[in-house]
Amino acid sequence: MKEFTYVIQDPAGIHARPAGILVKQANTFKSTIRITKADKVGDLKRIFSVMALGAKQGDTVTLHIEGEDEEQAASAIEACLKENF
């Protein structure tokens, strides 16, 4: 299992357009990808699950990636977060 944290930099937090990009990226992998903020857990492959976290600028999210392509998924998801959030 791969795990990493990321602090949201975007002033708008995780909002619809970039969340869609993130979900689309996550869906290219077979691994299970979860995103957590405080005590809330979401499935990164479902946009409503990601939006329900209500992550704002300065919030820390943790990504948990588990599966056969977890290494590639972790790298791609981290790059996507840095580029869009």
CSV table of C-alpha atoms in Angstrom, one decimal:
chain,number,residue,atom,x,y,z
A,1,MET,CA,0.0,0.0,0.0
A,2,LYS,CA,1.2,3.5,-0.9
A,3,GLU,CA,0.2,6.5,1.2
A,4,PHE,CA,1.0,10.2,1.0
A,5,THR,CA,-0.3,13.5,2.2
A,6,TYR,CA,-0.9,16.7,0.3
A,7,VAL,CA,-1.9,20.2,1.5
A,8,ILE,CA,-4.4,21.9,-0.8
A,9,GLN,CA,-2.9,25.0,-2.3
A,10,ASP,CA,-5.8,26.2,-4.6
A,11,PRO,CA,-7.7,29.1,-3.0
A,12,ALA,CA,-11.0,27.5,-4.1
A,13,GLY,CA,-10.1,24.2,-2.5
A,14,ILE,CA,-11.2,21.0,-4.2
A,15,HIS,CA,-13.9,22.2,-6.6
A,16,ALA,CA,-15.8,20.6,-9.5
A,17,ARG,CA,-13.5,21.1,-12.5
A,18,PRO,CA,-10.2,20.0,-11.0
A,19,ALA,CA,-12.0,17.3,-9.0
A,20,GLY,CA,-13.2,15.9,-12.3
A,21,ILE,CA,-9.7,15.8,-13.6
A,22,LEU,CA,-8.5,14.0,-10.5
A,23,VAL,CA,-11.3,11.4,-10.6
A,24,LYS,CA,-10.6,10.8,-14.3
A,25,GLN,CA,-6.9,10.2,-13.6
A,26,ALA,CA,-7.8,7.8,-10.7
A,27,ASN,CA,-10.1,5.8,-13.0
A,28,THR,CA,-7.2,5.0,-15.3
A,29,PHE,CA,-5.8,2.6,-12.6
A,30,LYS,CA,-7.0,-0.7,-11.2
A,31,SER,CA,-5.9,0.1,-7.7
A,32,THR,CA,-8.3,1.1,-4.9
A,33,ILE,CA,-7.7,4.8,-4.2
A,34,ARG,CA,-9.1,6.5,-1.1
A,35,ILE,CA,-8.8,10.1,-0.1
A,36,THR,CA,-9.3,11.2,3.5
A,37,LYS,CA,-9.6,14.6,5.2
A,38,ALA,CA,-9.8,14.5,9.0
A,39,ASP,CA,-12.4,11.8,9.7
A,40,LYS,CA,-14.0,11.8,6.2
A,41,VAL,CA,-13.1,9.2,3.7
A,42,GLY,CA,-13.9,9.3,0.0
A,43,ASP,CA,-13.4,7.0,-3.1
A,44,LEU,CA,-11.2,9.0,-5.5
A,45,LYS,CA,-12.9,7.3,-8.4
A,46,ARG,CA,-16.3,8.9,-7.6
A,47,ILE,CA,-16.6,12.7,-7.9
A,48,PHE,CA,-19.4,13.1,-5.4
A,49,SER,CA,-17.3,11.2,-2.8
A,50,VAL,CA,-14.4,13.6,-3.4
A,51,MET,CA,-16.6,16.7,-3.4
A,52,ALA,CA,-18.3,15.6,-0.1
A,53,LEU,CA,-14.9,16.0,1.7
A,54,GLY,CA,-15.3,19.8,1.4
A,55,ALA,CA,-11.5,20.2,1.3
A,56,LYS,CA,-10.5,23.9,1.3
A,57,GLN,CA,-7.2,25.7,0.9
A,58,GLY,CA,-4.7,24.7,3.6
A,59,ASP,CA,-6.5,21.4,4.4
A,60,THR,CA,-4.4,18.3,4.4
A,61,VAL,CA,-5.6,15.3,2.5
A,62,THR,CA,-4.2,11.8,2.7
A,63,LEU,CA,-4.2,9.4,-0.3
A,64,HIS,CA,-4.3,5.6,0.3
A,65,ILE,CA,-3.5,3.6,-2.8
A,66,GLU,CA,-3.6,-0.2,-2.9
A,67,GLY,CA,-3.4,-2.6,-5.8
A,68,GLU,CA,-1.4,-4.0,-8.6
A,69,ASP,CA,-0.5,-0.7,-10.1
A,70,GLU,CA,-0.2,1.3,-6.9
A,71,GLU,CA,3.3,2.7,-7.7
A,72,GLN,CA,2.2,4.2,-11.0
A,73,ALA,CA,-1.1,5.4,-9.5
A,74,ALA,CA,0.6,7.1,-6.6
A,75,SER,CA,3.0,9.0,-8.9
A,76,ALA,CA,0.3,10.1,-11.3
A,77,ILE,CA,-2.2,11.2,-8.6
A,78,GLU,CA,0.5,13.1,-6.7
A,79,ALA,CA,1.5,14.9,-10.0
A,80,CYS,CA,-2.2,15.7,-10.7
A,81,LEU,CA,-2.7,17.2,-7.3
A,82,LYS,CA,0.4,19.4,-7.6
A,83,GLU,CA,-0.7,20.6,-11.0
A,84,ASN,CA,-4.4,21.2,-10.2
A,85,PHE,CA,-4.6,21.9,-6.5
